Amino acid sequence: MGAVSNSFFSPSIFTPPLGKNPLFSLKSMGNITMISKGPSKWSMVSSKLSESGIEEKNPTSNGVSDSKSRMEEYNIAMKRMMRNPYEYHHDLGMNYTWITNNLIVGSQPQKPEDIDHLKEEEDVAYILNLQQDGDIEYWGIDLQSITKRCRDLEIRHMRRPARDFDPDSLRSGLPKAVSSLEWAISEGKGKVYVHCTAGLGRAPAVAIAYMFWFCDMDLNTAYDTLTSKRPCGPNKRAIRGATYDLAKNDPWKEPFDNLQEHAFEGISDWERKLIQDRVHSLRGT
């Protein structure tokens, strides 16, 4: 197993108005844990993320240069389509951040040993994967070996795919993804690891939506709580849109695009209860 290293980003101290919510007795604050890649070699596949706007290139014979090229393409696409300055460094291995005492957000596990680490070091009992098949193929990840290791360790592996860099796909997928996350947390059998590819867009958005809808926070507080610990740029508009979709499903409602810029950054108690009921109803779907 690779070495564990903290301080990928400098720790930041942030104390949001969390009141007495026991969910936020944090194990660590502002630290990103990284699991470095071991010396083992693996070949890259020729699949691409065409739906993410990453240009297809022919596979190279040099695994190192091919991996570097893929990272460059991915980060260019992320900057162009998400308009944020963050980058994903696949060659450094899996990285993650504790958000609450039972919720971890991070990048994709790359090998079965990453699952061993999550189980042994972090007591993870559930993994929520937001990647599409094309994402996994693009990085040459052997998902079957990872899910097998999850079964061996009695970790529940769940998938709620959303298209990378696509706020509309994220918006439509958030309710079901949050439903899976909320169910896993409510089971209380261990920690929940939520990941996409880089852990900078889809996964943090799901965690933020969960905190907004289920933890008595407004959207900005939930957003700042997460991004103060894990610097990233999840799409706030997609979360607002999903909130609107759940709270306002009557046929005569005003279209979301016609609303003010900050609409649905806060919700009333009855709207929150309605959202929670609708998210609960999605369990098992």
Coordinates of C-alpha atoms in Angstrom, one line a residue:
M1 CA 0.0 0.0 0.0
G2 CA 1.2 3.5 -0.8
A3 CA 2.3 6.0 1.8
V4 CA -0.2 8.4 3.3
S5 CA 0.6 12.1 3.1
N6 CA -1.3 15.1 4.4
S7 CA -0.9 18.8 3.6
F8 CA -1.6 18.5 -0.2
F9 CA -3.2 21.9 0.5
S10 CA -2.4 24.0 3.5
P11 CA -4.9 23.4 6.3
S12 CA -7.4 26.1 6.8
I13 CA -9.4 26.9 9.9
F14 CA -13.1 27.5 9.3
T15 CA -15.8 27.5 11.9
P16 CA -19.2 27.8 10.3
P17 CA -22.4 28.3 12.4
L18 CA -23.1 24.6 12.7
G19 CA -24.8 24.8 16.1
K20 CA -25.1 21.5 18.0
N21 CA -25.5 19.3 14.9
P22 CA -23.6 16.1 15.9
L23 CA -22.9 15.4 12.3
F24 CA -20.1 18.0 12.4
S25 CA -17.8 16.7 15.0
L26 CA -15.0 16.6 12.6
K27 CA -12.1 14.2 12.5
S28 CA -9.9 16.6 10.7
M29 CA -10.2 20.0 9.2
G30 CA -8.9 21.3 5.9
N31 CA -6.5 18.3 5.3
I32 CA -6.4 16.3 2.1
T33 CA -5.1 12.8 2.5
M34 CA -3.2 11.4 -0.5
I35 CA -2.5 7.7 -1.2
S36 CA 0.5 7.7 -3.5
K37 CA 0.7 5.3 -6.4
G38 CA 2.9 2.3 -6.0
P39 CA 5.5 1.1 -8.5
S40 CA 3.1 -1.3 -10.2
K41 CA 2.6 -0.8 -14.0
W42 CA -0.8 -0.8 -15.8
S43 CA -1.7 -0.1 -19.4
M44 CA -3.9 2.6 -20.5
V45 CA -6.9 1.9 -22.7
S46 CA -7.8 3.8 -25.8
S47 CA -11.3 4.9 -24.6
K48 CA -12.1 8.5 -24.4
L49 CA -14.4 10.9 -22.6
S50 CA -16.1 12.3 -25.6
E51 CA -19.1 13.2 -23.7
S52 CA -16.9 15.4 -21.5
G53 CA -15.3 17.3 -24.3
I54 CA -11.9 15.6 -24.1
E55 CA -10.4 15.1 -27.5
E56 CA -9.6 11.5 -28.5
K57 CA -6.0 10.6 -29.2
N58 CA -4.3 7.4 -30.3
P59 CA -2.8 5.4 -27.4
T60 CA 0.9 5.7 -27.0
S61 CA 3.4 3.0 -26.3
N62 CA 4.8 5.0 -23.4
G63 CA 2.6 4.6 -20.4
V64 CA 4.1 7.6 -18.5
S65 CA 3.7 10.0 -21.4
D66 CA 0.2 8.7 -22.2
S67 CA -0.9 9.2 -18.6
K68 CA 0.5 12.7 -18.6
S69 CA -1.3 13.5 -21.8
R70 CA -4.5 12.3 -20.4
M71 CA -4.1 14.4 -17.3
E72 CA -3.4 17.5 -19.5
E73 CA -6.4 16.8 -21.6
Y74 CA -8.7 16.3 -18.6
N75 CA -7.5 19.4 -16.8
I76 CA -7.9 21.5 -20.0
A77 CA -11.4 20.3 -20.4
M78 CA -12.1 20.9 -16.7
K79 CA -10.9 24.5 -16.9
R80 CA -12.8 25.2 -20.1
M81 CA -16.1 23.6 -19.1
M82 CA -16.2 24.2 -15.3
R83 CA -14.3 27.5 -15.4
N84 CA -12.3 26.8 -12.3
P85 CA -8.5 26.7 -11.7
Y86 CA -8.3 23.3 -10.0
E87 CA -6.4 20.3 -11.5
Y88 CA -6.5 16.6 -11.1
H89 CA -3.1 14.7 -10.8
H90 CA -3.9 11.1 -11.4
D91 CA -0.3 10.1 -11.1
L92 CA -0.3 11.1 -7.4
G93 CA -2.9 8.5 -6.6
M94 CA -6.2 8.7 -4.7
N95 CA -6.8 11.7 -2.5
Y96 CA -9.7 12.6 -0.2
T97 CA -10.9 14.9 2.5
W98 CA -13.0 14.3 5.6
I99 CA -16.0 16.6 5.4
T100 CA -18.0 15.4 8.4
N101 CA -17.4 12.6 10.9
N102 CA -19.1 10.2 8.6
L103 CA -18.6 11.6 5.1
I104 CA -15.5 11.6 3.0
V105 CA -15.2 13.2 -0.5
G106 CA -12.4 12.3 -2.8
S107 CA -11.0 11.2 -6.1
Q108 CA -11.5 7.8 -7.8
P109 CA -9.9 4.7 -6.2
Q110 CA -7.4 3.4 -8.7
K111 CA -6.7 -0.1 -7.4
P112 CA -7.9 -2.7 -4.9
E113 CA -5.3 -1.6 -2.4
D114 CA -7.1 1.8 -2.2
I115 CA -10.2 0.0 -1.0
D116 CA -8.1 -1.8 1.6
H117 CA -6.9 1.6 2.8
L118 CA -10.4 3.1 3.0
K119 CA -11.6 0.1 5.0
E120 CA -8.6 -0.3 7.4
E121 CA -7.7 3.3 7.9
E122 CA -11.0 5.2 7.6
D123 CA -13.7 2.6 8.5
V124 CA -15.4 3.1 5.1
A125 CA -18.5 0.9 4.8
Y126 CA -20.1 2.5 1.7
I127 CA -18.7 3.9 -1.6
L128 CA -20.8 6.1 -3.8
N129 CA -19.3 6.3 -7.3
L130 CA -20.6 9.1 -9.6
Q131 CA -18.6 8.2 -12.6
Q132 CA -19.9 7.1 -16.0
D133 CA -18.3 4.0 -17.6
G134 CA -16.4 6.2 -20.0
D135 CA -14.7 8.0 -17.1
I136 CA -13.5 4.7 -15.7
E137 CA -12.3 3.4 -19.1
Y138 CA -10.5 6.7 -19.9
W139 CA -8.2 6.3 -16.9
G140 CA -7.6 2.6 -17.3
I141 CA -9.3 1.7 -14.0
D142 CA -10.2 -2.0 -13.5
L143 CA -13.5 -1.4 -11.9
Q144 CA -14.3 -5.1 -11.5
S145 CA -11.3 -5.7 -9.3
I146 CA -12.3 -2.7 -7.2
T147 CA -15.9 -3.8 -6.8
K148 CA -14.7 -7.4 -6.0
R149 CA -12.5 -6.0 -3.2
C150 CA -15.5 -4.1 -1.9
R151 CA -17.5 -7.3 -1.7
D152 CA -14.6 -9.1 0.0
L153 CA -14.5 -6.4 2.6
E154 CA -18.2 -6.0 2.9
I155 CA -18.2 -2.5 1.6
R156 CA -21.4 -1.5 -0.2
H157 CA -20.4 -0.1 -3.6
M158 CA -23.1 2.1 -5.2
R159 CA -23.2 3.9 -8.6
R160 CA -25.1 7.0 -9.5
P161 CA -23.5 8.1 -12.8
A162 CA -23.5 11.7 -13.9
R163 CA -21.8 13.2 -16.9
D164 CA -18.6 15.0 -16.1
F165 CA -18.5 18.8 -16.6
D166 CA -22.3 18.8 -17.4
P167 CA -24.3 20.9 -14.9
D168 CA -27.6 19.7 -16.4
S169 CA -26.7 16.0 -15.9
L170 CA -25.5 16.9 -12.4
R171 CA -28.8 18.7 -11.6
S172 CA -30.9 15.8 -12.8
G173 CA -28.8 13.2 -11.0
L174 CA -28.5 15.0 -7.6
P175 CA -31.7 13.8 -6.0
K176 CA -31.0 10.1 -6.6
A177 CA -27.3 10.5 -5.6
V178 CA -28.2 12.3 -2.4
S179 CA -30.9 9.6 -1.7
S180 CA -28.1 7.0 -1.8
L181 CA -25.8 9.1 0.3
E182 CA -28.5 9.9 2.9
W183 CA -29.5 6.2 3.1
A184 CA -25.9 5.1 3.7
I185 CA -25.3 7.7 6.4
S186 CA -28.6 6.8 8.1
E187 CA -27.6 3.1 8.2
G188 CA -24.7 4.1 10.5
K189 CA -22.6 1.1 9.8
G190 CA -19.5 3.0 8.8
K191 CA -18.2 6.0 6.9
V192 CA -19.3 6.9 3.4
Y193 CA -16.8 7.7 0.6
V194 CA -18.2 9.8 -2.2
H195 CA -16.1 10.1 -5.4
C196 CA -16.2 11.1 -9.0
T197 CA -13.0 11.2 -11.1
A198 CA -11.1 14.1 -9.5
G199 CA -13.3 14.7 -6.5
L200 CA -13.6 18.4 -7.5
G201 CA -17.0 18.6 -9.2
R202 CA -19.7 15.9 -9.0
A203 CA -18.8 14.4 -5.7
P204 CA -18.5 17.6 -3.7
A205 CA -21.8 18.8 -5.3
V206 CA -23.6 15.7 -3.9
A207 CA -22.1 16.2 -0.5
I208 CA -23.1 19.9 -0.5
A209 CA -26.7 19.1 -1.6
Y210 CA -26.9 16.6 1.2
M211 CA -25.8 19.1 3.8
F212 CA -28.2 21.7 2.3
W213 CA -31.2 19.5 2.3
F214 CA -30.6 17.4 5.4
C215 CA -28.4 19.3 7.8
D216 CA -30.3 22.6 8.4
M217 CA -27.9 24.7 6.3
D218 CA -28.5 27.2 3.5
L219 CA -26.6 26.5 0.3
N220 CA -23.9 29.0 0.8
T221 CA -23.1 27.7 4.3
A222 CA -23.0 24.1 3.0
Y223 CA -20.8 25.2 0.0
D224 CA -18.4 27.1 2.2
T225 CA -18.2 24.3 4.7
L226 CA -17.0 21.8 2.1
T227 CA -14.8 24.1 0.0
S228 CA -13.0 25.4 3.1
K229 CA -11.8 21.9 3.7
R230 CA -11.4 20.6 0.1
P231 CA -10.7 23.5 -2.4
C232 CA -12.9 22.7 -5.4
G233 CA -15.5 24.3 -7.7
P234 CA -18.7 22.3 -7.8
N235 CA -21.5 23.9 -9.8
K236 CA -23.7 25.8 -7.4
R237 CA -26.4 26.5 -10.0
A238 CA -26.9 22.8 -10.6
I239 CA -27.6 22.4 -6.9
R240 CA -30.0 25.3 -6.9
G241 CA -31.7 23.8 -9.9
A242 CA -32.1 20.4 -8.2
T243 CA -33.5 22.1 -5.1
Y244 CA -36.0 23.9 -7.3
D245 CA -37.0 20.7 -9.1
L246 CA -37.7 19.0 -5.7
A247 CA -39.5 21.8 -4.0
K248 CA -41.5 23.2 -6.9
N249 CA -43.0 20.4 -9.1
D250 CA -46.4 22.0 -9.7
P251 CA -47.2 22.4 -13.4
W252 CA -47.7 26.2 -13.2
K253 CA -44.4 27.0 -11.5
E254 CA -42.2 29.7 -13.0
P255 CA -39.3 28.3 -15.0
F256 CA -36.0 28.1 -13.1
D257 CA -34.1 30.1 -15.7
N258 CA -36.5 33.0 -15.1
L259 CA -35.8 33.2 -11.4
Q260 CA -33.3 35.6 -9.7
E261 CA -29.7 34.6 -9.6
H262 CA -29.7 33.6 -6.0
A263 CA -33.1 31.8 -5.9
F264 CA -33.2 28.6 -3.9
E265 CA -29.9 29.3 -2.0
G266 CA -32.2 29.1 1.0
I267 CA -35.4 27.1 1.7
S268 CA -38.2 27.2 4.2
D269 CA -38.8 24.5 6.8
W270 CA -41.7 23.1 4.8
E271 CA -39.7 23.1 1.6
R272 CA -36.9 21.3 3.3
K273 CA -39.4 18.7 4.6
L274 CA -40.9 18.3 1.2
I275 CA -37.4 17.8 -0.4
Q276 CA -36.4 15.3 2.3
D277 CA -39.6 13.3 1.7
R278 CA -39.1 13.3 -2.1
V279 CA -35.4 12.2 -1.7
H280 CA -36.4 9.4 0.7
S281 CA -38.9 8.2 -1.9
L282 CA -36.1 7.7 -4.4
R283 CA -34.4 5.0 -2.3
G284 CA -33.9 1.9 -4.3
T285 CA -34.8 3.5 -7.6

